């Protein structure tokens, strides 16, 4: 059975994508800890990050760094936090969260009902920053 992320990547479920390439995608989570919380996900279904082939893991982290820089530019947080947890969806993914304090990485603070316009605004700002940095992998939706 495909994972939730595989269904989002396939377009079966909606997603606010900011990056797509042949190996990796990045989209906003529907339950952000902070506005601009992005997930970077390999297209290949791999449950645990320890099982990701080294080349794909290097690419995944490179995209995470690129998108993280765009989040930093677009939203001006103190830092962009990175987390690999993998318990909520059994498909490897990197959380990128704009943070101003350590508690900003606490999943208990996730907003289960964010306003769609807030998600759209964060996605648009991140896409703009990625384009300004010269990245062609940016998508419009």
Backbone as JSON, one array per atom type, in Angstrom:
{
  "sequence": "XXXXXXXXXXXXXXXXXXXXXXXXXXXXXXXXXXXXXXXXXXXXXXXXXXXXXXXXXXXXXXXXXXXXXXXXXXXXXXXXXXXXXXXXXXXXXXXXXXXXXXXXXXXXXXXXXXXXXXXXXXXXXXXXXXXXXXXXXXXXX",
  "N": [[0.85, -1.18, 0.0], [0.62, 2.2, -0.87], [2.41, 4.9, 0.71], [1.25, 7.77, 2.59], [2.77, 9.97, 1.76], [3.68, 9.1, -0.75], [1.28, 9.09, -2.11], [0.68, 11.82, -2.08], [2.84, 12.78, -3.6], [2.24, 11.53, -6.03], [0.03, 12.96, -6.76], [-2.46, 12.19, -5.96], [-3.4, 13.08, -3.57], [-3.74, 16.39, -2.27], [-1.03, 18.77, -2.28], [1.22, 21.3, -1.18], [3.62, 22.04, -2.97], [7.05, 22.99, -3.12], [9.32, 22.28, -4.35], [10.47, 20.08, -6.85], [12.14, 17.35, -8.15], [13.74, 14.71, -10.05], [14.34, 12.84, -8.01], [13.6, 13.75, -5.46], [11.17, 15.53, -3.53], [9.7, 18.53, -2.17], [7.44, 19.79, 0.16], [4.92, 21.73, 1.87], [3.95, 20.9, 5.17], [0.74, 19.82, 6.35], [0.2, 20.24, 8.94], [1.71, 22.35, 10.43], [4.46, 23.06, 12.61], [5.5, 25.55, 12.86], [4.75, 28.39, 10.79], [5.71, 27.82, 7.44], [6.9, 25.37, 7.67], [8.41, 22.72, 6.21], [8.5, 19.63, 4.41], [10.94, 17.46, 3.22], [11.2, 14.99, 0.91], [12.09, 11.79, -0.27], [11.28, 10.46, -3.47], [11.23, 7.73, -3.72], [9.93, 5.06, -1.85], [11.06, 4.65, 1.22], [11.39, 3.55, 4.4], [13.09, 4.05, 6.76], [15.61, 6.42, 7.48], [18.16, 5.44, 7.74], [18.29, 3.44, 5.89], [18.36, 4.61, 3.44], [19.91, 4.83, 0.31], [23.33, 5.9, -0.01], [23.92, 7.89, -2.09], [21.38, 8.92, -2.68], [20.66, 9.84, -0.14], [22.58, 11.86, 0.22], [21.73, 13.61, -1.8], [19.13, 14.18, -0.91], [19.7, 15.53, 1.5], [21.13, 17.67, 0.46], [19.14, 19.0, -1.02], [17.48, 19.6, 1.14], [19.13, 21.44, 2.46], [19.24, 23.49, 0.53], [16.5, 24.24, 0.31], [16.14, 24.92, 2.96], [17.78, 27.21, 3.12], [16.28, 28.9, 1.52], [13.94, 29.09, 3.07], [15.02, 30.42, 5.23], [15.72, 32.88, 4.03], [13.19, 33.73, 3.12], [11.54, 33.85, 5.41], [12.97, 34.72, 7.61], [13.77, 33.48, 10.17], [15.31, 32.81, 13.41], [16.88, 30.51, 13.21], [16.91, 27.7, 10.94], [15.51, 24.82, 11.73], [16.25, 21.32, 11.61], [14.94, 18.11, 11.34], [14.85, 14.61, 11.61], [12.58, 12.36, 12.1], [10.49, 10.38, 11.61], [8.43, 8.79, 12.65], [5.74, 9.37, 12.36], [4.88, 9.12, 9.68], [5.58, 6.41, 7.69], [7.74, 6.79, 5.79], [10.64, 7.95, 4.72], [11.58, 11.25, 5.64], [12.53, 14.67, 5.81], [12.19, 17.15, 8.17], [11.92, 20.6, 7.93], [12.05, 23.4, 9.79], [11.23, 26.69, 10.49], [12.72, 28.3, 13.14], [12.77, 29.97, 16.33], [13.35, 29.38, 18.85], [14.26, 26.55, 20.89], [11.98, 25.11, 21.66], [10.39, 25.36, 19.47], [10.64, 23.16, 17.91], [8.98, 21.24, 18.82], [6.65, 18.78, 18.39], [4.22, 18.79, 19.64], [3.35, 21.33, 19.45], [2.3, 21.65, 16.97], [0.12, 22.94, 14.48], [-2.96, 21.87, 13.94], [-4.97, 22.84, 12.38], [-4.27, 24.88, 10.34], [-4.62, 28.04, 8.67], [-5.57, 27.98, 5.3], [-4.73, 30.08, 3.61], [-2.51, 31.05, 4.96], [-0.72, 28.91, 4.71], [-0.49, 28.91, 1.92], [0.7, 31.44, 1.54], [3.18, 31.13, 2.84], [4.3, 29.08, 1.28], [4.45, 30.39, -1.21], [6.27, 32.45, -0.61], [8.58, 30.96, -0.04], [8.99, 29.69, -2.51], [9.51, 31.95, -4.09], [11.92, 32.81, -2.96], [13.54, 30.59, -3.57], [13.53, 30.71, -6.39], [14.81, 33.17, -6.73], [17.3, 32.45, -5.91], [18.1, 31.04, -8.04], [17.11, 28.49, -8.71], [15.76, 25.97, -10.68], [14.08, 23.93, -10.06], [11.86, 24.61, -8.74], [8.41, 24.66, -8.13], [5.06, 25.62, -9.08], [2.9, 24.85, -7.57]],
  "CA": [[0.0, 0.0, 0.0], [1.44, 3.41, -0.92], [2.38, 5.78, 1.88], [0.6, 9.07, 2.43], [3.64, 10.84, 0.96], [3.65, 8.61, -2.13], [0.01, 9.56, -2.68], [0.83, 13.26, -2.33], [3.77, 12.92, -4.73], [1.54, 11.08, -7.23], [-1.08, 13.86, -7.05], [-3.73, 11.63, -5.48], [-3.78, 13.95, -2.46], [-3.16, 17.71, -2.53], [0.2, 19.16, -1.59], [1.77, 22.61, -1.53], [5.0, 21.76, -3.33], [7.97, 24.09, -3.4], [10.46, 21.7, -5.07], [10.32, 18.74, -7.43], [13.16, 16.89, -9.08], [13.48, 13.29, -10.27], [14.58, 12.0, -6.84], [13.15, 14.33, -4.19], [10.21, 16.63, -3.55], [9.54, 19.26, -0.9], [6.12, 20.4, 0.25], [4.55, 22.16, 3.21], [3.12, 19.99, 5.94], [-0.59, 20.36, 6.63], [0.15, 20.49, 10.39], [3.01, 22.97, 10.71], [4.85, 23.5, 13.95], [5.59, 26.99, 12.63], [4.52, 28.67, 9.37], [6.88, 27.57, 6.62], [7.39, 24.02, 7.99], [8.48, 21.98, 4.95], [9.0, 18.26, 4.42], [11.72, 17.06, 2.05], [10.84, 13.58, 0.86], [12.49, 11.08, -1.48], [10.17, 9.83, -4.2], [11.3, 6.3, -3.42], [9.41, 4.72, -0.52], [12.02, 4.04, 2.13], [10.89, 3.87, 5.74], [14.07, 4.57, 7.72], [16.68, 7.16, 6.82], [19.36, 4.61, 7.75], [18.22, 2.56, 4.73], [18.43, 5.39, 2.21], [21.22, 4.7, -0.32], [24.16, 7.1, 0.23], [23.77, 8.94, -3.1], [20.07, 9.55, -2.49], [20.71, 10.58, 1.12], [23.33, 13.1, -0.05], [20.87, 14.5, -2.57], [18.05, 14.59, -0.01], [20.21, 16.55, 2.42], [21.47, 18.85, -0.34], [17.88, 19.71, -1.27], [17.06, 20.16, 2.43], [19.92, 22.64, 2.71], [18.8, 24.51, -0.42], [15.18, 24.71, 0.73], [16.36, 25.6, 4.24], [18.28, 28.57, 2.84], [15.14, 29.68, 1.03], [13.09, 29.37, 4.24], [15.74, 31.45, 5.99], [15.57, 34.14, 3.3], [11.78, 34.12, 3.01], [10.83, 34.02, 6.68], [13.89, 35.34, 8.57], [13.78, 32.95, 11.54], [16.63, 32.79, 14.03], [17.52, 29.36, 12.57], [16.02, 26.71, 10.33], [15.76, 23.54, 12.37], [16.14, 20.12, 10.78], [14.66, 16.95, 12.16], [14.49, 13.34, 11.0], [11.93, 11.57, 13.15], [10.03, 9.21, 10.89], [7.46, 7.97, 13.35], [4.37, 9.7, 12.01], [4.63, 8.53, 8.36], [6.67, 5.45, 7.47], [8.37, 7.15, 4.52], [11.69, 8.88, 5.14], [11.38, 12.66, 5.32], [13.26, 15.65, 6.61], [11.42, 18.32, 8.58], [12.62, 21.88, 7.99], [11.15, 24.25, 10.56], [11.8, 27.96, 10.91], [12.65, 28.32, 14.6], [13.34, 31.07, 17.1], [13.71, 28.79, 20.14], [14.28, 25.1, 20.82], [10.62, 24.56, 21.77], [9.75, 25.43, 18.16], [10.75, 21.85, 17.27], [8.12, 20.32, 19.57], [5.48, 18.43, 17.6], [3.0, 19.12, 20.4], [2.98, 22.7, 19.07], [1.82, 21.66, 15.59], [-1.19, 23.51, 14.24], [-3.75, 20.89, 13.19], [-5.94, 23.54, 11.53], [-3.74, 26.16, 9.86], [-5.41, 28.7, 7.63], [-5.01, 27.7, 3.97], [-4.04, 31.26, 3.06], [-1.19, 31.13, 5.61], [0.11, 27.9, 4.06], [-0.21, 29.4, 0.56], [1.64, 32.56, 1.62], [4.51, 30.6, 3.17], [4.8, 28.37, 0.09], [4.8, 31.4, -2.23], [7.5, 33.14, -0.18], [9.7, 30.02, -0.2], [9.22, 29.54, -3.96], [10.14, 33.19, -4.56], [13.32, 32.79, -2.51], [14.24, 29.57, -4.36], [13.74, 31.25, -7.74], [15.82, 34.23, -6.63], [18.58, 31.77, -5.75], [18.42, 30.43, -9.32], [16.76, 27.07, -8.77], [14.73, 25.64, -11.64], [13.25, 22.82, -9.57], [10.73, 25.22, -8.04], [7.12, 24.4, -8.78], [4.06, 26.63, -8.74], [1.86, 24.35, -6.67]],
  "C": [[0.9, 1.25, 0.0], [1.32, 4.24, 0.36], [1.6, 7.05, 1.56], [1.45, 9.98, 1.55], [3.69, 10.4, -0.49], [2.38, 9.09, -2.82], [0.03, 11.06, -2.95], [1.72, 13.49, -3.55], [3.09, 12.55, -6.04], [0.38, 12.0, -7.62], [-2.43, 13.32, -6.64], [-4.29, 12.45, -4.32], [-3.12, 15.3, -2.71], [-1.89, 17.95, -1.72], [0.64, 20.53, -2.07], [3.28, 22.44, -1.76], [5.79, 23.05, -3.53], [9.16, 23.6, -4.22], [10.08, 20.34, -5.61], [11.51, 18.49, -8.33], [12.96, 15.38, -9.23], [13.64, 12.39, -9.04], [13.86, 12.44, -5.58], [12.1, 15.4, -4.46], [10.22, 17.33, -2.19], [8.18, 19.94, -0.93], [5.85, 20.8, 1.7], [3.71, 21.09, 3.89], [1.76, 20.65, 6.2], [-0.78, 20.62, 8.12], [1.49, 21.1, 10.82], [3.23, 23.28, 12.18], [4.96, 25.02, 13.94], [5.27, 27.22, 11.15], [5.82, 28.51, 8.57], [7.53, 26.22, 6.89], [7.26, 23.16, 6.72], [9.0, 20.57, 5.21], [9.74, 18.01, 3.12], [11.69, 15.54, 2.02], [11.41, 12.93, -0.41], [11.26, 10.48, -2.17], [10.1, 8.34, -3.89], [10.8, 6.05, -2.01], [10.48, 3.97, 0.26], [11.61, 4.49, 3.52], [11.92, 4.61, 6.59], [15.21, 5.26, 6.99], [17.99, 6.37, 6.8], [19.43, 3.67, 6.54], [18.29, 3.29, 3.4], [19.82, 5.21, 1.6], [22.02, 6.0, -0.2], [23.99, 8.21, -0.8], [22.44, 9.68, -2.94], [20.06, 10.35, -1.2], [21.47, 11.89, 0.96], [22.47, 14.09, -0.82], [19.73, 15.06, -1.7], [18.53, 15.71, 0.92], [20.64, 17.81, 1.68], [20.23, 19.68, -0.65], [17.37, 20.33, 0.03], [17.83, 21.44, 2.74], [19.49, 23.79, 1.79], [17.46, 25.1, -0.01], [15.28, 25.43, 2.07], [16.87, 27.02, 4.06], [17.15, 29.47, 2.33], [14.18, 30.03, 2.16], [13.73, 30.49, 5.05], [15.57, 32.83, 5.34], [14.13, 34.64, 3.35], [11.16, 34.52, 4.33], [11.67, 34.62, 7.8], [13.79, 34.8, 10.0], [15.18, 33.09, 12.13], [17.48, 31.68, 13.42], [16.46, 28.6, 11.79], [16.42, 25.38, 10.93], [15.53, 22.4, 11.4], [15.92, 18.94, 11.7], [14.31, 15.76, 11.27], [13.88, 12.5, 12.12], [11.4, 10.27, 12.56], [9.02, 8.33, 11.58], [6.03, 8.18, 12.86], [3.96, 9.17, 10.64], [5.83, 7.64, 8.06], [7.24, 5.59, 6.06], [9.38, 8.23, 4.9], [11.36, 10.31, 4.73], [12.13, 13.53, 6.31], [12.32, 16.81, 6.91], [12.34, 19.53, 8.58], [11.65, 22.86, 8.64], [11.84, 25.56, 10.88], [11.62, 28.1, 12.43], [13.28, 29.59, 15.18], [13.76, 30.6, 18.48], [13.61, 27.27, 20.01], [12.87, 24.5, 20.89], [9.86, 24.62, 20.45], [9.9, 24.13, 17.37], [9.89, 20.8, 17.98], [6.85, 20.04, 18.78], [4.16, 18.66, 18.34], [2.49, 20.51, 20.05], [2.43, 22.79, 17.65], [0.39, 22.2, 15.53], [-1.98, 22.55, 13.36], [-4.73, 21.54, 12.23], [-5.4, 24.88, 11.05], [-4.66, 26.75, 8.79], [-4.77, 28.41, 6.28], [-4.25, 28.88, 3.38], [-2.67, 31.46, 3.71], [-0.22, 30.12, 4.99], [0.5, 28.36, 2.65], [0.81, 30.53, 0.58], [3.05, 32.08, 1.93], [5.1, 29.88, 1.97], [5.24, 29.36, -0.98], [6.1, 32.11, -1.87], [8.72, 32.24, -0.35], [10.02, 29.83, -1.67], [9.93, 30.77, -4.52], [11.62, 33.2, -4.19], [14.13, 31.75, -3.3], [14.52, 30.06, -5.78], [14.82, 32.32, -7.73], [17.21, 33.65, -6.47], [18.95, 30.97, -7.0], [18.06, 28.97, -9.48], [15.56, 26.83, -9.71], [13.79, 24.53, -11.2], [12.02, 23.32, -8.82], [9.46, 24.95, -8.84], [6.1, 25.44, -8.3], [2.96, 26.14, -7.83], [2.26, 23.03, -6.09]]
}
